[in-house]
Coordinates of C-alpha atoms and ligand atoms in Angstrom, one line a residue:
M387 CA 0.0 0.0 0.0
A388 CA 2.8 2.4 0.9
K389 CA 4.2 1.7 -2.6
L390 CA 0.8 2.6 -4.2
Q391 CA 0.7 5.9 -2.3
E392 CA 4.2 6.7 -3.3
E393 CA 3.5 6.0 -6.9
I394 CA 0.4 8.1 -6.8
D395 CA 2.2 11.0 -5.2
K396 CA 4.8 11.0 -7.9
R397 CA 2.3 11.3 -10.8
R398 CA 1.2 14.4 -12.6
T399 CA -1.2 13.7 -15.5
F400 CA -2.2 16.7 -17.5
A401 CA -3.0 18.1 -20.9
V402 CA -1.7 21.2 -22.7
I403 CA -4.5 23.1 -24.5
A404 CA -4.4 26.1 -26.8
H405 CA -6.1 27.6 -29.8
P406 CA -4.4 26.3 -32.9
D407 CA -1.0 28.1 -33.3
G408 CA -0.9 29.2 -29.7
G409 CA 2.3 27.2 -29.1
K410 CA 1.0 23.9 -27.6
T411 CA 3.3 21.7 -29.7
T412 CA 6.3 23.9 -29.0
L413 CA 5.7 24.0 -25.3
T414 CA 5.0 20.3 -25.1
E415 CA 8.2 19.7 -26.9
K416 CA 10.2 21.9 -24.5
L417 CA 8.7 20.1 -21.6
L418 CA 9.8 16.8 -23.1
L419 CA 13.3 18.2 -23.6
F420 CA 13.5 19.1 -20.0
G421 CA 12.3 15.6 -19.1
G422 CA 14.9 14.1 -21.3
A423 CA 12.2 12.3 -23.2
I424 CA 13.4 13.6 -26.5
Q425 CA 16.8 14.8 -27.4
V426 CA 16.2 17.2 -30.2
A427 CA 13.6 19.8 -30.9
G428 CA 11.3 18.9 -33.8
A429 CA 10.5 15.4 -32.6
V430 CA 6.9 16.2 -31.8
K431 CA 6.2 18.1 -34.9
S432 CA 5.3 15.1 -37.0
N433 CA 2.2 14.7 -34.9
K434 CA 0.9 18.1 -35.9
I435 CA -2.0 18.5 -38.1
K436 CA -1.5 21.5 -40.2
K437 CA -4.3 24.0 -40.1
S438 CA -5.2 24.0 -43.8
T439 CA -8.9 24.2 -44.2
T440 CA -8.8 22.1 -47.4
S441 CA -10.3 18.9 -46.4
D442 CA -7.4 16.7 -47.0
F443 CA -8.6 14.4 -44.3
M444 CA -6.6 11.4 -45.4
D445 CA -3.5 13.2 -44.6
I446 CA -5.1 14.2 -41.3
E447 CA -6.0 10.6 -40.6
K448 CA -2.5 9.5 -41.4
Q449 CA -1.2 12.1 -39.0
R450 CA -3.7 11.0 -36.4
G451 CA -2.2 7.5 -37.0
I452 CA 1.3 8.8 -36.3
S453 CA 0.0 10.7 -33.3
V454 CA -1.0 7.4 -31.6
A455 CA 2.6 7.1 -30.4
T456 CA 2.7 10.6 -29.1
S457 CA -0.9 10.6 -27.8
V458 CA 0.5 10.2 -24.3
M459 CA 4.0 11.3 -23.5
G460 CA 5.4 10.1 -20.2
F461 CA 8.7 11.3 -18.7
E462 CA 10.4 11.6 -15.5
Y463 CA 11.4 15.0 -14.1
K464 CA 13.0 15.4 -10.7
D465 CA 11.2 12.8 -8.6
Y466 CA 8.0 13.0 -10.6
K467 CA 6.5 10.9 -13.3
V468 CA 4.8 13.3 -15.7
N469 CA 2.2 12.2 -18.2
I470 CA 1.2 14.6 -20.9
L471 CA -1.9 13.7 -22.8
D472 CA -1.8 15.2 -26.3
T473 CA -4.9 16.7 -27.8
P474 CA -5.6 17.1 -31.5
G475 CA -4.8 20.6 -32.7
H476 CA -7.4 20.7 -35.3
K477 CA -10.7 22.2 -34.1
D478 CA -12.7 19.7 -36.1
F479 CA -11.6 17.1 -33.6
A480 CA -12.5 19.1 -30.6
E481 CA -14.6 16.2 -29.3
D482 CA -11.5 14.1 -28.9
T483 CA -10.0 16.9 -26.9
Y484 CA -13.0 17.2 -24.7
R485 CA -12.9 13.5 -23.9
T486 CA -9.1 13.6 -23.2
L487 CA -9.8 16.4 -20.7
T488 CA -11.9 13.9 -18.7
A489 CA -8.8 11.8 -18.1
V490 CA -6.5 14.4 -16.7
D491 CA -5.9 15.8 -13.3
S492 CA -5.0 19.3 -14.4
V493 CA -4.3 21.4 -17.6
I494 CA -1.9 24.0 -18.8
V495 CA -3.5 26.6 -21.1
V496 CA -1.3 28.3 -23.6
I497 CA -2.3 31.8 -24.8
D498 CA -0.6 33.8 -27.5
V499 CA 0.3 37.2 -26.1
A500 CA -0.6 38.9 -29.3
K501 CA -3.9 37.2 -29.9
G502 CA -5.1 36.9 -26.3
V503 CA -8.0 34.5 -25.5
E504 CA -9.2 32.8 -28.7
E505 CA -12.4 30.9 -29.4
Q506 CA -11.1 27.4 -29.1
T507 CA -9.4 28.1 -25.8
E508 CA -12.7 29.4 -24.4
K509 CA -14.5 26.2 -25.3
L510 CA -11.8 24.0 -23.9
V511 CA -11.6 25.9 -20.7
E512 CA -15.3 25.7 -20.3
V513 CA -15.0 21.9 -20.4
C514 CA -12.3 22.2 -17.7
R515 CA -14.6 24.3 -15.6
M516 CA -17.3 21.6 -15.7
R517 CA -15.0 19.3 -13.7
D518 CA -13.3 22.1 -11.7
T519 CA -10.0 21.0 -13.3
P520 CA -7.1 23.1 -12.0
V521 CA -5.7 25.3 -14.7
I522 CA -2.3 27.0 -15.1
V523 CA -2.0 29.7 -17.8
F524 CA 1.1 30.1 -19.8
I525 CA 1.2 33.3 -21.9
N526 CA 3.5 32.6 -24.8
K527 CA 5.5 34.4 -27.5
M528 CA 6.7 37.2 -25.2
D529 CA 9.5 37.7 -27.7
R530 CA 6.8 39.3 -29.9
E531 CA 4.8 42.4 -29.5
G532 CA 1.5 41.7 -27.9
K533 CA -1.1 42.8 -25.5
D534 CA -0.4 44.5 -22.2
G535 CA -0.1 42.0 -19.2
F536 CA -2.9 43.6 -17.2
D537 CA -5.2 43.7 -20.2
L538 CA -4.5 40.0 -20.8
L539 CA -5.3 39.1 -17.2
D540 CA -8.6 41.0 -17.5
E541 CA -9.4 39.2 -20.7
I542 CA -8.6 35.8 -19.1
E543 CA -10.8 36.5 -16.1
E544 CA -13.6 37.8 -18.3
K545 CA -13.6 35.3 -21.2
L546 CA -12.3 32.2 -19.5
K547 CA -14.0 33.0 -16.2
L548 CA -10.8 32.0 -14.3
R549 CA -9.7 33.9 -11.2
V550 CA -6.0 34.5 -11.9
C551 CA -2.9 34.9 -9.8
P552 CA 0.2 35.9 -11.7
L553 CA 3.3 33.9 -10.5
S554 CA 5.6 35.5 -13.0
W555 CA 5.6 38.9 -14.6
P556 CA 7.1 40.1 -17.9
I557 CA 9.6 42.9 -18.2
G558 CA 9.1 44.5 -21.6
M559 CA 8.1 42.5 -24.6
G560 CA 8.9 41.9 -28.2
Q561 CA 12.2 43.4 -29.2
R562 CA 12.5 45.0 -25.8
F563 CA 11.7 41.8 -23.9
K564 CA 14.1 41.7 -20.9
G565 CA 12.8 38.6 -19.1
V566 CA 10.4 37.8 -16.3
Y567 CA 10.3 38.3 -12.6
N568 CA 9.4 34.9 -11.0
I569 CA 7.1 35.9 -8.2
Y570 CA 6.7 32.3 -7.1
E571 CA 10.4 31.6 -6.6
K572 CA 11.5 35.2 -6.2
K573 CA 14.0 35.0 -9.0
L574 CA 14.9 37.3 -11.8
N575 CA 15.1 35.4 -15.1
L576 CA 16.8 37.4 -17.8
F577 CA 15.9 36.7 -21.4
A578 CA 18.9 35.4 -23.3
P579 CA 18.1 33.7 -26.5
N580 CA 20.2 30.7 -27.3
T581 CA 20.8 29.8 -23.7
K582 CA 19.3 26.7 -22.1
Y583 CA 16.6 28.6 -20.2
G584 CA 17.7 32.2 -19.8
N585 CA 19.8 33.7 -17.1
I586 CA 18.3 33.0 -13.7
L587 CA 19.3 35.1 -10.6
E588 CA 18.1 34.8 -7.0
F589 CA 16.3 38.1 -6.4
D590 CA 14.1 38.1 -3.4
N591 CA 13.5 41.9 -3.2
I592 CA 12.9 43.9 -6.4
D593 CA 13.4 47.1 -4.4
N594 CA 17.1 46.2 -4.3
P595 CA 19.0 48.8 -6.5
E596 CA 20.8 45.9 -8.1
L597 CA 17.7 45.5 -10.2
E598 CA 18.7 48.6 -12.3
K599 CA 22.0 47.0 -13.2
H600 CA 20.2 44.1 -14.8
I601 CA 17.3 45.7 -16.6
G602 CA 18.0 49.4 -16.5
E603 CA 16.2 52.2 -14.7
T604 CA 13.1 52.5 -16.7
Y605 CA 12.2 48.8 -16.6
A606 CA 13.2 48.5 -13.0
E607 CA 10.8 51.4 -12.2
T608 CA 8.0 49.9 -14.2
L609 CA 8.5 46.4 -12.7
R610 CA 8.2 47.8 -9.2
E611 CA 5.1 49.8 -10.0
E612 CA 3.5 46.9 -11.7
A613 CA 4.4 44.5 -8.9
D614 CA 2.8 46.9 -6.4
L615 CA -0.4 46.9 -8.5
L616 CA -0.3 43.1 -8.8
D617 CA -0.1 42.9 -5.0
Q618 CA -3.1 45.1 -4.6
V619 CA -5.3 43.6 -7.2
Y620 CA -4.6 39.9 -7.4
P621 CA -5.0 37.2 -4.7
K622 CA -1.9 35.5 -3.3
F623 CA -1.3 32.0 -4.6
D624 CA -3.4 29.5 -2.6
H625 CA -2.8 25.9 -3.2
T626 CA -6.2 24.7 -2.1
A627 CA -8.0 27.2 -4.3
Y628 CA -5.9 26.2 -7.2
G629 CA -6.5 22.5 -6.5
A630 CA -10.2 23.1 -6.5
G631 CA -10.0 24.8 -9.9
K632 CA -10.8 28.2 -8.3
L633 CA -7.6 30.0 -8.8
S634 CA -5.3 29.9 -11.8
P635 CA -1.6 30.7 -11.6
V636 CA -0.3 32.6 -14.7
F637 CA 3.2 32.4 -16.2
F638 CA 4.8 34.4 -19.0
G639 CA 7.4 33.2 -21.4
S640 CA 8.4 32.2 -24.9
A641 CA 8.2 28.5 -25.6
I642 CA 10.2 28.6 -28.8
N643 CA 13.1 30.2 -26.9
N644 CA 12.7 27.8 -24.1
F645 CA 12.1 30.8 -21.9
G646 CA 9.9 30.6 -18.8
V647 CA 9.4 26.9 -19.4
K648 CA 11.6 25.7 -16.6
E649 CA 9.8 27.9 -14.1
L650 CA 6.5 26.6 -15.4
L651 CA 7.6 23.0 -15.1
D652 CA 9.2 23.4 -11.7
C653 CA 6.2 25.1 -10.3
F654 CA 3.8 22.7 -12.1
V655 CA 5.3 19.5 -10.6
E656 CA 5.2 21.1 -7.2
I657 CA 1.7 22.4 -7.1
A658 CA -0.3 20.3 -9.7
P659 CA -2.5 17.7 -8.2
A660 CA -1.5 14.1 -8.0
P661 CA -4.1 11.6 -9.4
I662 CA -7.5 12.7 -8.0
Q663 CA -10.6 10.8 -7.2
F664 CA -13.2 9.9 -9.9
K665 CA -16.9 9.7 -9.7
T666 CA -18.9 6.7 -10.8
E667 CA -22.6 6.2 -10.9
E668 CA -22.2 4.0 -7.9
R669 CA -19.7 5.8 -5.7
V670 CA -16.6 7.9 -5.6
V671 CA -13.4 6.0 -6.4
E672 CA -10.2 7.0 -4.6
P673 CA -6.8 6.4 -6.3
T674 CA -5.5 4.8 -3.1
E675 CA -8.0 2.0 -3.2
G676 CA -6.2 -1.3 -3.4
K677 CA -8.3 -2.7 -6.2
F678 CA -7.8 -1.6 -9.8
S679 CA -10.3 0.4 -11.8
G680 CA -10.0 2.5 -14.9
F681 CA -12.0 3.8 -17.9
V682 CA -11.6 4.2 -21.6
F683 CA -11.6 7.8 -22.7
K684 CA -10.4 7.5 -26.3
I685 CA -10.3 4.9 -29.0
H686 CA -7.9 5.2 -31.8
A687 CA -8.3 3.2 -35.0
N688 CA -5.2 2.0 -36.7
M689 CA -5.1 3.5 -40.1
D690 CA -2.7 0.9 -41.4
P691 CA -5.0 -1.3 -43.6
R692 CA -2.9 -4.4 -42.7
H693 CA -3.6 -3.9 -39.0
R694 CA -7.2 -3.3 -38.4
D695 CA -7.0 -3.3 -34.6
R696 CA -7.7 -0.3 -32.5
I697 CA -6.1 1.0 -29.4
A698 CA -8.3 1.9 -26.4
F699 CA -6.7 4.4 -24.1
M700 CA -7.5 3.7 -20.5
R701 CA -6.9 5.9 -17.6
V702 CA -6.0 4.0 -14.4
C703 CA -8.2 5.5 -11.6
S704 CA -7.4 3.2 -8.6
G705 CA -5.1 0.4 -7.6
V706 CA -2.6 -1.3 -9.9
F707 CA -3.3 -2.5 -13.4
Q708 CA -1.3 -5.6 -14.3
R709 CA -0.6 -7.3 -17.5
N710 CA -2.2 -10.8 -18.1
T711 CA -4.7 -10.4 -15.3
N712 CA -8.4 -10.9 -15.6
Y713 CA -10.5 -7.8 -15.3
L714 CA -14.2 -7.2 -15.5
H715 CA -15.4 -5.3 -18.6
V716 CA -18.4 -3.9 -16.7
R717 CA -20.7 -3.0 -19.6
K718 CA -20.2 -6.4 -21.3
N719 CA -20.1 -8.3 -18.0
K720 CA -17.2 -10.2 -19.4
K721 CA -13.7 -11.1 -18.1
M722 CA -10.9 -9.8 -20.2
K723 CA -7.1 -10.0 -19.9
F724 CA -4.5 -8.1 -21.8
S725 CA -1.2 -9.7 -22.9
N726 CA 0.4 -6.6 -24.5
P727 CA -0.8 -3.4 -22.9
T728 CA 1.4 -0.5 -23.7
T729 CA 2.5 2.7 -22.0
F730 CA 3.8 5.6 -23.9
M731 CA 7.2 7.0 -23.1
A732 CA 7.5 9.9 -25.5
S733 CA 7.6 8.4 -29.0
K734 CA 8.3 4.9 -27.8
K735 CA 5.6 2.4 -27.1
E736 CA 6.5 0.0 -24.3
L737 CA 5.0 -3.1 -22.9
V738 CA 3.6 -2.4 -19.4
E739 CA 3.7 -4.8 -16.5
D740 CA 2.1 -2.5 -13.9
A741 CA 0.4 0.8 -14.2
Y742 CA -0.7 3.1 -11.4
P743 CA -3.4 5.7 -11.0
G744 CA -2.8 8.6 -13.4
D745 CA -1.2 6.3 -15.9
I746 CA -2.6 5.8 -19.3
V747 CA -2.5 2.3 -20.8
G748 CA -3.1 1.4 -24.4
L749 CA -5.1 -1.7 -24.9
Y750 CA -5.3 -3.5 -28.2
D751 CA -9.0 -3.9 -29.0
S752 CA -10.8 -5.8 -31.7
G753 CA -14.1 -4.0 -31.1
N754 CA -14.9 -4.7 -27.4
F755 CA -14.6 -1.2 -26.1
K756 CA -16.5 2.0 -26.5
I757 CA -15.8 5.3 -24.9
G758 CA -16.6 5.4 -21.2
D759 CA -16.2 1.7 -20.7
T760 CA -15.0 0.6 -17.3
L761 CA -12.6 -2.1 -16.2
T762 CA -12.4 -3.3 -12.6
E763 CA -11.3 -6.3 -10.5
G764 CA -15.0 -7.3 -10.2
E765 CA -17.0 -4.5 -8.8
V766 CA -19.7 -3.0 -10.9
L767 CA -18.7 0.6 -11.4
N768 CA -19.5 3.1 -14.2
F769 CA -17.4 6.1 -14.4
T770 CA -19.2 9.4 -15.1
G771 CA -18.0 12.6 -16.5
I772 CA -17.3 11.5 -20.1
P773 CA -20.2 13.3 -21.7
S774 CA -21.0 13.8 -25.4
F775 CA -21.4 17.5 -26.2
S776 CA -24.3 18.9 -28.1
P777 CA -23.0 18.8 -31.7
E778 CA -23.0 21.9 -33.9
M779 CA -23.3 20.4 -37.4
F780 CA -25.8 18.0 -38.7
K781 CA -26.4 15.9 -41.9
Y782 CA -28.7 13.1 -42.8
I783 CA -26.8 9.9 -43.5
E784 CA -28.2 7.6 -46.2
N785 CA -27.1 4.3 -47.6
A786 CA -25.6 4.7 -51.0
D787 CA -25.2 1.0 -51.7
P788 CA -28.4 -1.0 -50.9
M789 CA -26.4 -4.3 -51.0
K790 CA -24.3 -3.2 -48.1
S791 CA -26.9 -2.0 -45.6
K792 CA -25.7 -4.5 -42.9
Q793 CA -22.1 -3.3 -43.3
L794 CA -23.2 0.3 -43.1
A795 CA -25.2 -0.3 -39.9
K796 CA -22.3 -2.1 -38.3
G797 CA -19.8 0.5 -39.4
I798 CA -21.9 3.3 -38.1
R799 CA -22.4 1.6 -34.8
Q800 CA -18.7 0.9 -34.2
L801 CA -17.5 4.2 -35.3
M802 CA -20.0 5.9 -33.0
D803 CA -18.7 3.8 -30.2
E804 CA -15.3 5.1 -31.1
G805 CA -16.6 8.6 -30.8
V806 CA -16.0 9.6 -34.5
A807 CA -19.4 11.5 -34.4
Q808 CA -22.8 11.3 -32.8
L809 CA -25.9 9.5 -34.2
F810 CA -29.5 10.6 -33.7
T811 CA -32.4 8.6 -35.1
K812 CA -35.5 10.7 -35.8
A813 CA -38.6 9.4 -34.1
S814 CA -41.0 10.3 -36.9
N815 CA -39.4 8.5 -39.8
N816 CA -36.3 6.7 -38.4
R817 CA -34.0 8.7 -40.6
K818 CA -30.5 8.9 -39.2
I819 CA -28.7 12.1 -38.5
I820 CA -25.0 12.5 -37.9
G821 CA -24.0 15.3 -35.5
T822 CA -20.4 16.6 -35.3
V823 CA -18.5 19.6 -34.1
G824 CA -16.5 19.9 -37.4
Q825 CA -16.8 19.2 -41.1
L826 CA -13.9 16.9 -41.2
Q827 CA -15.6 14.4 -38.9
F828 CA -18.2 13.8 -41.7
E829 CA -15.5 13.1 -44.2
V830 CA -13.6 10.8 -41.8
L831 CA -16.7 8.8 -41.2
Q832 CA -17.5 8.5 -44.9
Y833 CA -14.0 7.4 -45.7
R834 CA -13.7 4.9 -42.9
L835 CA -17.1 3.4 -43.7
E836 CA -15.9 2.8 -47.2
H837 CA -12.4 1.5 -46.4
E838 CA -13.0 -0.4 -43.2
Y839 CA -16.6 -1.7 -43.7
T840 CA -17.0 -1.6 -47.5
A841 CA -20.1 0.5 -47.0
K842 CA -21.0 3.6 -48.9
C843 CA -22.9 6.5 -47.5
R844 CA -24.2 9.8 -48.8
Y845 CA -25.1 12.9 -46.8
E846 CA -28.1 15.1 -47.2
P847 CA -28.5 18.5 -45.7
V848 CA -30.6 19.1 -42.7
M849 CA -31.2 22.5 -41.1
L850 CA -30.6 22.1 -37.4
Y851 CA -29.2 24.4 -34.8
K852 CA -28.6 22.2 -31.8
A853 CA -29.5 18.8 -30.4
C854 CA -30.2 18.7 -26.7
W855 CA -31.2 16.0 -24.3
I856 CA -34.5 16.6 -22.5
T857 CA -35.8 15.4 -19.2
S858 CA -38.6 16.3 -16.8
D859 CA -40.3 15.2 -13.7
D860 CA -43.6 16.2 -15.3
E861 CA -44.6 13.2 -17.4
E862 CA -47.6 15.0 -18.8
K863 CA -45.6 18.0 -20.0
L864 CA -43.0 15.7 -21.5
K865 CA -45.7 13.8 -23.4
E866 CA -47.1 17.1 -24.6
F867 CA -43.7 18.2 -25.8
H868 CA -43.1 14.9 -27.6
R869 CA -46.5 15.4 -29.3
K870 CA -46.0 19.0 -30.3
K871 CA -42.5 18.5 -31.5
A872 CA -43.0 15.1 -33.0
N873 CA -41.1 16.1 -36.1
F874 CA -38.1 17.3 -34.1
M875 CA -37.7 14.4 -31.7
A876 CA -35.0 11.8 -32.0
K877 CA -33.2 9.2 -30.0
D878 CA -29.4 9.2 -29.4
K879 CA -27.5 5.9 -29.6
E880 CA -28.3 5.0 -26.1
G881 CA -32.0 5.5 -26.8
R882 CA -32.4 8.7 -24.9
D883 CA -34.7 11.5 -26.0
V884 CA -33.2 14.3 -27.9
Y885 CA -34.8 17.5 -29.1
L886 CA -33.5 18.8 -32.5
A887 CA -33.9 22.5 -32.5
E888 CA -34.0 24.1 -35.9
S889 CA -32.9 27.5 -34.8
R890 CA -31.8 29.4 -31.8
W891 CA -35.1 31.1 -31.8
M892 CA -37.0 27.7 -31.8
L893 CA -34.8 26.5 -28.9
E894 CA -35.3 29.6 -26.8
T895 CA -39.1 29.6 -27.5
A896 CA -39.3 25.9 -26.5
Q897 CA -37.3 26.6 -23.3
G898 CA -39.7 29.5 -22.6
D899 CA -42.9 27.5 -23.3
Y900 CA -41.8 24.5 -21.3
P901 CA -40.2 25.6 -18.0
E902 CA -41.0 22.2 -16.6
I903 CA -38.6 20.6 -19.1
E904 CA -34.8 20.6 -18.7
F905 CA -32.7 21.0 -21.8
H906 CA -29.3 19.5 -21.5
F907 CA -26.3 20.5 -23.7
T908 CA -24.1 17.6 -22.7
S909 CA -25.2 13.9 -22.5
E910 CA -24.5 13.7 -18.8
F911 CA -27.1 15.3 -16.5
Ligands
G4P1242 P1 0.1 24.8 -31.8 O1 0.6 23.4 -31.5 O2 -0.6 25.4 -30.6 O3 -0.8 24.9 -33.0 O4 1.3 25.8 -32.0 P2 2.8 25.5 -32.4 O5 3.6 25.1 -31.2 O6 2.9 24.7 -33.6 O7 3.2 27.0 -32.7 C1 2.6 27.8 -33.7 C2 3.7 28.7 -34.3 O8 4.1 29.6 -33.2 C3 4.9 28.0 -34.8 O9 5.3 28.7 -35.9 C4 5.9 28.2 -33.6 O10 7.2 28.1 -34.1 C5 5.5 29.6 -33.1 N1 5.9 29.8 -31.7 C6 5.7 29.0 -30.7 N2 6.2 29.5 -29.6 C7 6.7 30.7 -29.9 C8 7.3 31.8 -29.2 O11 7.5 31.7 -28.0 N3 7.7 32.9 -29.9 C9 7.4 33.0 -31.2 N4 7.8 34.1 -31.8 N5 6.9 32.0 -31.9 C10 6.5 30.9 -31.3 P3 5.0 28.3 -37.4 O12 5.7 29.3 -38.3 O13 3.5 28.1 -37.6 O14 5.6 26.9 -37.5 P4 7.1 26.5 -37.6 O15 7.3 26.6 -39.1 O16 7.9 27.4 -36.8 O17 7.1 25.1 -37.1

């Protein structure tokens, strides 16, 4: 047991999130360099999906294939075992990212100093807030001209609804970037490109006239004034508030110059939460429980046509997962054991003998798993908090090859289990509607149906604004709603009732007309 506790305390499992181009890949890579997980810069780049809007989805799928190896990057730093869960950069795969966020204990959000808070970041942080995930903010690209630090903090508080607490503060920016004052460690870090991580000096009092020697009079004056203001306006760092997702430390730096990254990592391993408890429908599961439990948060198909298998990514939540041991697949009520589970140490995949809470294990799967599935030593547990989000784009899906309707049905079912898109079946006429958050998801689905299931599909337009799950304690009202909206009701793949709103106006009117009915925008309520 002592060993289990020790292993748990060492682990930091997190994701880096950003709007595309914010610097997520660059920062991840620098973190890996510090952890000795890679030797040269550029190693992670191959995983990056370029942001072209042309729908060259095959390329994207290939790259997704490559990214399996770097989906989880584990490394050791100081006495910690750090697991970074990678998230797809392309916004059309935001659903993958949402799900990955359910398997982490904390996140680092990267924000471009010039662009400030962008759309994708807002959405991702919203998902973090749903679970009170602790967030650290890294303001990147300080070597470029950008927004004023205070304005950025305001923007973060306003748009991301995070209470912030700066733990470092920039001195100048762009061409005039001098470095940062590390408030957390009371150090002055002078910007010096082409050094390992700048020039770090112990500096516990910025009123010390030595400061002028390093950054000049004007910057010294400004730093003192700004530090005063920070003191007055922002709360002091509070570990409990951060751990509860109520306070977000902010760091400034430049990932590409490896500047500010070491401070970030040093502080991160110290303050970020070790593996946390997870909720199940039945009870709360503590990581320290002796018996193993875990859930699947992502399924990755192998795009190599010679190897049809998939990899299910499982997060260990409690106890110790062991190779070649029988576990209960709760949904299927079936015993399963795994002879070649893998962990991910940077770009290498390695066979795993034991995995501890916070670790991610890759399980080869021939179609047994779907997202959210639970494995245990025998107890019936169903992890919660892996919701589907109300999709934003919709199309009817039709069979384009009548000889292959079985294959199509199977393909759709399996790919939905994998989380490629969401399926709704209209109550009035049984037509099937695919819902996604991005156009590319439609193309990936069509391509994979054809190549993996030899089925052909065709899409037809449908004008819909949102799909939301509805519930009510008032049976009569619910019946009335079903009657009135008969043409707009559907079932999701679990058979739950979904209202398909044609427009924002229709949705708002429905909400106004039926206060007894609850409209849910995620599948978990
Ligand atoms: P992403 O994964 O969030 O999409 O961002 P990524 O790290 O790929 O960074 C996006 C671009 O921003 C890259 O340039 C990268 O080099 C640059 N970048 C990252 N950090 C910094 C920084 O601290 N300062 C400056 N000035 N630039 C930074 P690119 O031209 O799109 O790609 P590349 O050709 O350099 O690979």
